[in-house]
Coordinates of C-alpha atoms and ligand atoms in Angstrom, one line a residue:
X787 CA 55.4 114.2 117.9
X788 CA 59.7 114.5 117.5
X789 CA 61.5 111.9 115.9
X790 CA 64.5 110.8 116.8
X791 CA 67.4 110.9 115.6
X792 CA 69.2 108.0 115.1
X793 CA 73.2 108.4 116.3
X794 CA 75.5 108.1 114.0
X795 CA 77.8 106.3 116.7
X796 CA 75.0 103.8 116.8
X797 CA 75.8 100.7 114.2
X798 CA 72.4 99.0 112.5
X799 CA 72.2 96.2 111.8
X800 CA 72.7 95.2 108.7
X801 CA 72.0 90.7 107.0
X802 CA 75.0 88.8 105.3
X803 CA 72.6 87.4 102.8
X804 CA 75.5 86.5 99.7
X805 CA 79.1 86.2 99.6
X806 CA 81.3 86.0 95.9
X807 CA 84.9 85.1 96.0
X808 CA 86.2 87.3 93.6
X809 CA 90.0 86.6 94.6
X810 CA 92.2 83.8 96.5
X811 CA 91.3 86.8 99.3
X812 CA 89.2 89.5 97.8
X813 CA 85.2 88.4 98.1
X814 CA 82.6 90.7 97.1
X815 CA 79.4 90.3 100.2
X816 CA 75.3 91.5 99.9
X817 CA 74.0 92.5 102.7
X818 CA 70.6 93.8 103.7
X819 CA 70.5 96.7 105.9
X820 CA 67.6 97.0 107.7
X821 CA 64.9 99.0 106.9
X822 CA 65.6 101.9 109.6
X823 CA 69.3 102.4 107.5
X824 CA 67.8 102.6 103.8
X825 CA 67.5 106.3 104.2
X826 CA 70.4 106.8 105.3
X827 CA 72.1 105.2 102.8
X828 CA 70.4 105.8 100.2
X829 CA 72.4 109.2 100.6
X830 CA 75.8 107.7 99.6
X831 CA 77.9 109.1 96.7
X832 CA 80.1 106.8 95.1
X833 CA 83.9 107.7 97.2
X834 CA 82.0 107.9 101.0
X835 CA 82.6 105.0 103.0
X836 CA 80.8 103.2 106.1
X837 CA 81.9 101.8 109.1
X838 CA 80.9 98.2 109.0
X839 CA 81.1 95.7 111.9
X840 CA 81.3 92.7 112.6
X841 CA 80.5 91.2 116.3
X842 CA 83.1 90.0 117.8
X843 CA 85.8 91.0 116.0
X844 CA 85.3 95.1 115.6
X845 CA 84.8 97.6 113.1
X846 CA 86.2 98.8 109.8
X847 CA 86.0 101.0 107.3
X848 CA 84.8 100.2 103.5
X849 CA 84.1 102.3 100.4
X850 CA 80.8 100.1 99.2
X851 CA 81.5 98.7 95.7
X852 CA 77.8 100.2 94.0
X853 CA 74.8 103.1 95.3
X854 CA 72.2 100.7 98.0
X855 CA 70.0 98.8 95.4
X856 CA 66.6 99.1 94.5
X857 CA 65.0 96.1 96.6
X858 CA 67.7 97.7 99.9
X859 CA 71.0 95.4 99.3
X860 CA 74.2 96.7 99.8
X861 CA 77.3 95.1 97.6
X862 CA 81.0 95.7 99.8
X863 CA 83.7 94.1 98.4
X864 CA 86.7 92.8 101.3
X865 CA 89.9 91.8 100.9
X866 CA 90.8 89.8 103.8
X867 CA 94.6 91.9 105.5
X868 CA 93.7 90.8 108.9
X869 CA 91.6 90.1 112.3
X870 CA 88.4 91.9 111.4
X871 CA 88.0 91.3 107.6
X872 CA 89.2 87.4 109.0
X873 CA 85.9 87.4 110.7
X874 CA 83.8 89.2 107.9
X875 CA 85.6 86.4 105.2
X876 CA 84.1 83.6 107.5
X877 CA 81.2 84.9 108.5
X878 CA 77.9 82.5 107.0
X879 CA 74.6 84.0 105.1
X880 CA 72.4 85.6 107.5
X881 CA 75.2 86.6 109.6
X882 CA 74.5 89.9 111.2
X883 CA 76.8 92.7 110.6
X884 CA 76.6 95.4 111.6
X885 CA 77.0 99.2 109.5
X886 CA 76.9 103.1 110.1
X887 CA 77.6 105.6 108.3
X888 CA 77.7 106.9 104.8
X889 CA 80.7 109.2 106.2
X890 CA 82.7 111.7 104.2
X891 CA 83.3 113.0 100.9
X892 CA 82.1 111.3 97.8
X893 CA 82.8 112.2 94.6
X894 CA 81.8 115.8 93.5
X895 CA 79.4 114.1 90.6
X896 CA 77.9 117.7 89.8
X897 CA 80.2 120.0 89.1
X898 CA 82.1 116.7 87.0
X899 CA 78.7 116.0 85.0
X900 CA 78.9 117.5 81.3
X901 CA 82.3 116.9 81.8
X902 CA 84.6 112.8 80.6
X903 CA 86.2 111.5 83.1
X904 CA 89.0 109.0 83.7
X905 CA 89.1 106.8 86.2
X906 CA 92.4 105.3 87.5
X907 CA 92.6 101.9 89.8
X908 CA 94.8 100.6 91.5
X909 CA 94.7 97.1 93.5
X910 CA 91.3 97.1 95.9
X911 CA 91.4 100.5 94.9
X912 CA 88.6 99.8 91.7
X913 CA 86.8 99.5 94.5
X914 CA 85.4 103.1 95.5
X915 CA 85.7 103.4 92.0
X916 CA 83.9 100.5 91.1
X917 CA 81.1 102.6 92.7
X918 CA 81.7 105.8 90.7
X919 CA 81.6 103.9 87.2
X920 CA 78.2 102.7 87.9
X921 CA 77.1 106.0 88.9
X922 CA 78.8 107.5 85.5
X923 CA 77.8 104.5 83.4
X924 CA 73.3 104.7 84.9
X925 CA 74.2 108.4 83.7
X926 CA 75.5 107.7 80.4
X927 CA 74.3 111.2 78.8
X928 CA 75.1 113.0 81.8
X929 CA 78.5 112.9 81.0
X930 CA 81.2 113.5 78.9
X931 CA 83.3 110.4 77.6
X932 CA 84.4 108.0 80.9
X933 CA 87.3 105.5 80.9
X934 CA 88.6 103.4 83.2
X935 CA 92.3 102.2 83.3
X936 CA 93.3 99.5 86.1
X937 CA 96.1 97.5 87.3
X938 CA 96.6 94.5 89.1
X939 CA 99.7 92.6 89.7
X940 CA 98.6 90.0 88.3
X941 CA 94.9 88.5 86.1
X942 CA 94.0 86.4 88.5
X943 CA 93.7 89.1 91.3
X944 CA 92.1 91.6 89.8
X945 CA 88.9 92.6 89.8
X946 CA 85.0 93.0 89.0
X947 CA 87.7 91.6 85.1
X948 CA 84.7 90.0 83.1
X949 CA 81.7 92.5 84.6
X950 CA 84.3 95.6 83.6
X951 CA 84.9 94.1 79.8
X952 CA 81.0 92.8 79.4
X953 CA 80.5 97.5 80.0
X954 CA 83.2 98.4 78.0
X955 CA 81.0 96.4 75.2
X956 CA 78.9 97.7 75.9
X957 CA 80.2 100.6 74.1
X958 CA 79.9 103.5 77.3
X959 CA 83.1 103.6 78.6
X960 CA 86.3 102.0 77.0
X961 CA 88.6 100.1 79.7
X962 CA 92.3 99.6 79.7
X963 CA 93.7 96.8 81.6
X964 CA 97.3 96.1 83.0
X965 CA 99.7 93.5 84.8
X966 CA 102.4 93.1 86.3
X967 CA 102.9 90.7 85.6
X968 CA 101.1 87.9 83.6
X969 CA 101.7 84.3 83.6
X970 CA 101.5 82.4 79.7
X971 CA 97.7 81.9 79.6
X972 CA 96.4 85.2 79.3
X973 CA 92.8 84.7 77.8
X974 CA 91.6 86.5 75.5
X975 CA 88.9 88.7 75.0
X976 CA 89.8 92.3 76.4
X977 CA 92.4 94.2 76.1
X978 CA 95.4 93.7 78.9
X979 CA 98.7 94.9 78.5
X980 CA 101.7 93.9 81.1
X981 CA 103.3 97.1 82.4
X982 CA 102.4 100.1 85.3
X983 CA 99.3 101.4 85.4
X984 CA 101.1 104.5 84.7
X985 CA 102.9 103.0 81.5
X986 CA 99.1 103.0 80.0
X987 CA 99.1 107.1 80.7
X988 CA 101.4 107.9 78.6
X989 CA 100.9 107.5 75.3
X990 CA 97.4 108.2 76.2
X991 CA 95.6 111.3 74.1
X992 CA 92.6 112.6 76.2
X993 CA 91.2 116.2 76.6
X994 CA 92.6 116.9 79.4
X995 CA 91.7 120.3 80.0
X996 CA 88.8 119.0 80.5
X997 CA 88.9 116.0 82.2
X998 CA 88.2 115.1 85.4
X999 CA 90.7 112.1 86.6
X1000 CA 89.9 110.2 90.2
X1001 CA 92.2 108.2 91.3
X1002 CA 92.7 105.1 94.1
X1003 CA 95.6 102.5 95.0
X1004 CA 97.8 101.7 96.9
X1005 CA 100.4 105.2 98.1
X1006 CA 102.9 104.9 95.8
X1007 CA 101.0 105.4 92.7
X1008 CA 99.2 108.8 94.1
X1009 CA 101.9 111.2 93.7
X1010 CA 103.6 109.1 90.2
X1011 CA 99.7 109.7 89.1
X1012 CA 99.3 113.5 90.2
X1013 CA 102.8 113.7 88.0
X1014 CA 101.9 112.7 85.4
X1015 CA 98.2 114.6 85.0
X1016 CA 99.5 117.7 86.0
X1017 CA 102.1 117.0 83.0
X1018 CA 99.3 115.5 80.7
X1019 CA 97.5 119.2 81.6
X1020 CA 94.8 118.4 84.2
X1021 CA 94.7 120.6 86.8
X1022 CA 95.3 119.5 89.6
X1023 CA 91.2 120.2 91.4
X1024 CA 91.2 118.3 88.8
X1025 CA 92.4 115.1 90.5
X1026 CA 90.1 113.5 93.1
X1027 CA 92.2 112.2 95.5
X1028 CA 90.0 108.9 97.1
X1029 CA 93.1 108.2 100.9
X1030 CA 93.3 105.2 103.0
X1031 CA 94.1 106.4 106.5
X1032 CA 93.2 104.2 109.7
X1033 CA 90.1 105.3 111.3
X1034 CA 87.9 104.9 114.3
X1035 CA 85.1 106.7 115.3
X1036 CA 84.6 107.6 110.9
X1037 CA 83.2 111.2 112.4
X1038 CA 85.8 113.3 114.1
X1039 CA 85.7 112.8 117.2
X1040 CA 88.7 111.3 117.3
X1041 CA 91.9 112.6 114.7
X1042 CA 92.6 108.6 113.9
X1043 CA 92.3 109.5 110.4
X1044 CA 94.4 113.2 110.3
X1045 CA 96.0 114.5 108.3
X1046 CA 97.9 117.7 108.5
X1047 CA 95.5 119.8 109.7
X1048 CA 92.6 118.0 108.1
X1049 CA 90.6 114.8 108.9
X1050 CA 90.3 112.1 106.2
X1051 CA 87.0 110.8 107.6
X1052 CA 85.6 114.1 107.3
X1053 CA 86.9 115.8 104.5
X1054 CA 87.4 113.0 102.9
X1055 CA 88.7 110.1 101.9
X1056 CA 87.7 112.2 98.5
X1057 CA 90.5 115.2 98.2
X1058 CA 91.7 116.9 95.8
X1059 CA 95.1 116.9 94.2
X1060 CA 95.1 120.7 95.0
X1061 CA 94.3 120.3 98.3
X1062 CA 96.4 117.6 99.1
X1063 CA 99.7 120.7 97.9
X1064 CA 100.7 121.6 101.8
X1065 CA 100.4 118.1 103.0
X1066 CA 104.2 116.6 102.4
X1067 CA 102.5 112.9 105.1
X1068 CA 99.4 113.1 101.9
X1069 CA 100.6 111.1 99.3
Ligands
FAD1124 C1 88.1 105.1 103.8 C2 88.5 103.4 103.1 C3 87.9 102.6 102.8 C4 87.9 101.4 102.5 N1 87.6 100.5 101.6 C5 87.9 99.3 101.7 C6 87.2 98.5 101.1 O1 86.1 99.2 100.2 N2 87.3 97.1 100.8 C7 88.7 96.7 101.5 O2 88.4 95.5 101.6 N3 89.6 97.6 102.6 C8 89.2 98.7 102.6 N4 89.4 99.9 103.6 C9 90.9 99.1 104.2 C10 89.8 98.6 105.5 O3 89.6 99.1 106.3 C11 91.2 97.6 106.0 O4 91.7 96.3 104.8 C12 90.6 97.3 107.1 O5 90.9 98.1 108.3 C13 91.9 95.6 108.2 O6 91.1 95.4 109.2 P1 91.5 94.4 109.6 O7 91.1 94.2 111.6 O8 90.9 92.9 109.0 O9 92.9 94.0 109.3 P2 94.5 94.6 111.2 O10 93.8 93.4 112.0 O11 93.5 95.8 111.5 O12 95.2 94.8 110.1 C14 96.0 94.0 109.4 C15 97.1 94.4 108.2 O13 96.3 96.1 107.2 C16 96.7 97.3 107.4 N5 95.8 97.7 107.5 C17 94.6 98.2 107.9 N6 93.5 99.2 108.5 C18 93.9 99.8 107.1 C19 94.5 100.5 106.5 N7 92.9 101.8 106.1 N8 94.3 101.0 105.6 C20 95.9 100.7 105.4 N9 96.2 99.5 106.1 C21 95.8 98.8 107.1 C22 97.4 96.6 108.9 O14 98.4 97.8 109.3 C23 98.0 95.3 109.0 O15 98.8 95.6 108.2 C24 89.4 100.5 103.1 C25 89.8 101.3 104.3 C26 89.3 103.1 104.0 C27 90.4 104.0 105.3
FES1125 S1 88.4 108.5 111.9 FE1 87.9 109.5 114.3 S2 88.2 112.2 113.1 FE2 88.3 110.5 111.7

């Protein structure tokens, strides 16, 4: 008998297992999707997104913070900014959420193999880049040098700080942290400069010809970093930008996420800088 395919428009149920506060407005939610979702979710490629629904509130795009674990759970890092995210933050373990996806294009992992990777994250942009970083570190021998530069407004808003420092201390990657503003009590143990993310890139010597740069952060950051990376010698086809747009269907039907002739949910959210050159509103 032919097996009926699950519609991409219908969410799977996902139980909220636990939440861990990462900052005053951002938390990591561990969810356990129903068995029927696991095969689809195991195809998730870092950079893709899910449509997460919170009953009674609505549905929002979220980039998983890591791959599906072997025991079938997933981590979602969500900042409380409005209606849906507020209700999610109020949800208790045991709450039933909905998940559709994964959707969109992720980072070109095969093409990046053997090459150095430079990850540039600003603020909440660390979330999709964390899933990429975890993937690269698990496949460490298949990639060149891995460097993460991460900027936040202030130290207390820096997400995954201890985890990233531990990963760097283990030797698999280079880590550069910076904050726009630091109050006096900057506790040691990690390198944390005061300055903007593009400042970190300025004195950085790297193999620009071979490097793939993955960028995610607030909108003003993209234009600045693309210019700096290109000036350093990174080709625009190897500058990978994870963009955010308002989304509704997630599958190319509603045109809510249009970027010129492209749709962020189908053609992105990861785009090469070269693809966006003729679309002024993209960056
Ligand atoms: C591909 C993709 C991946 C994302 N991944 C994550 C993630 O991993 N973690 C996370 O916390 N957030 C992520 N976001 C952003 C998240 O989807 C929005 O914060 C969420 O939709 C806000 O819903 P809300 O109902 O709580 O806020 P609303 O009540 O709808 O809006 C509150 C405020 O947030 C602004 N806002 C709403 N949606 C967006 C958006 N898409 N882009 C920019 N501003 C917006 C509104 O203009 C308003 O100022 C992602 C967005 C996209 C497109
Ligand atoms: S969200 Fe509907 S077309 Fe992209």
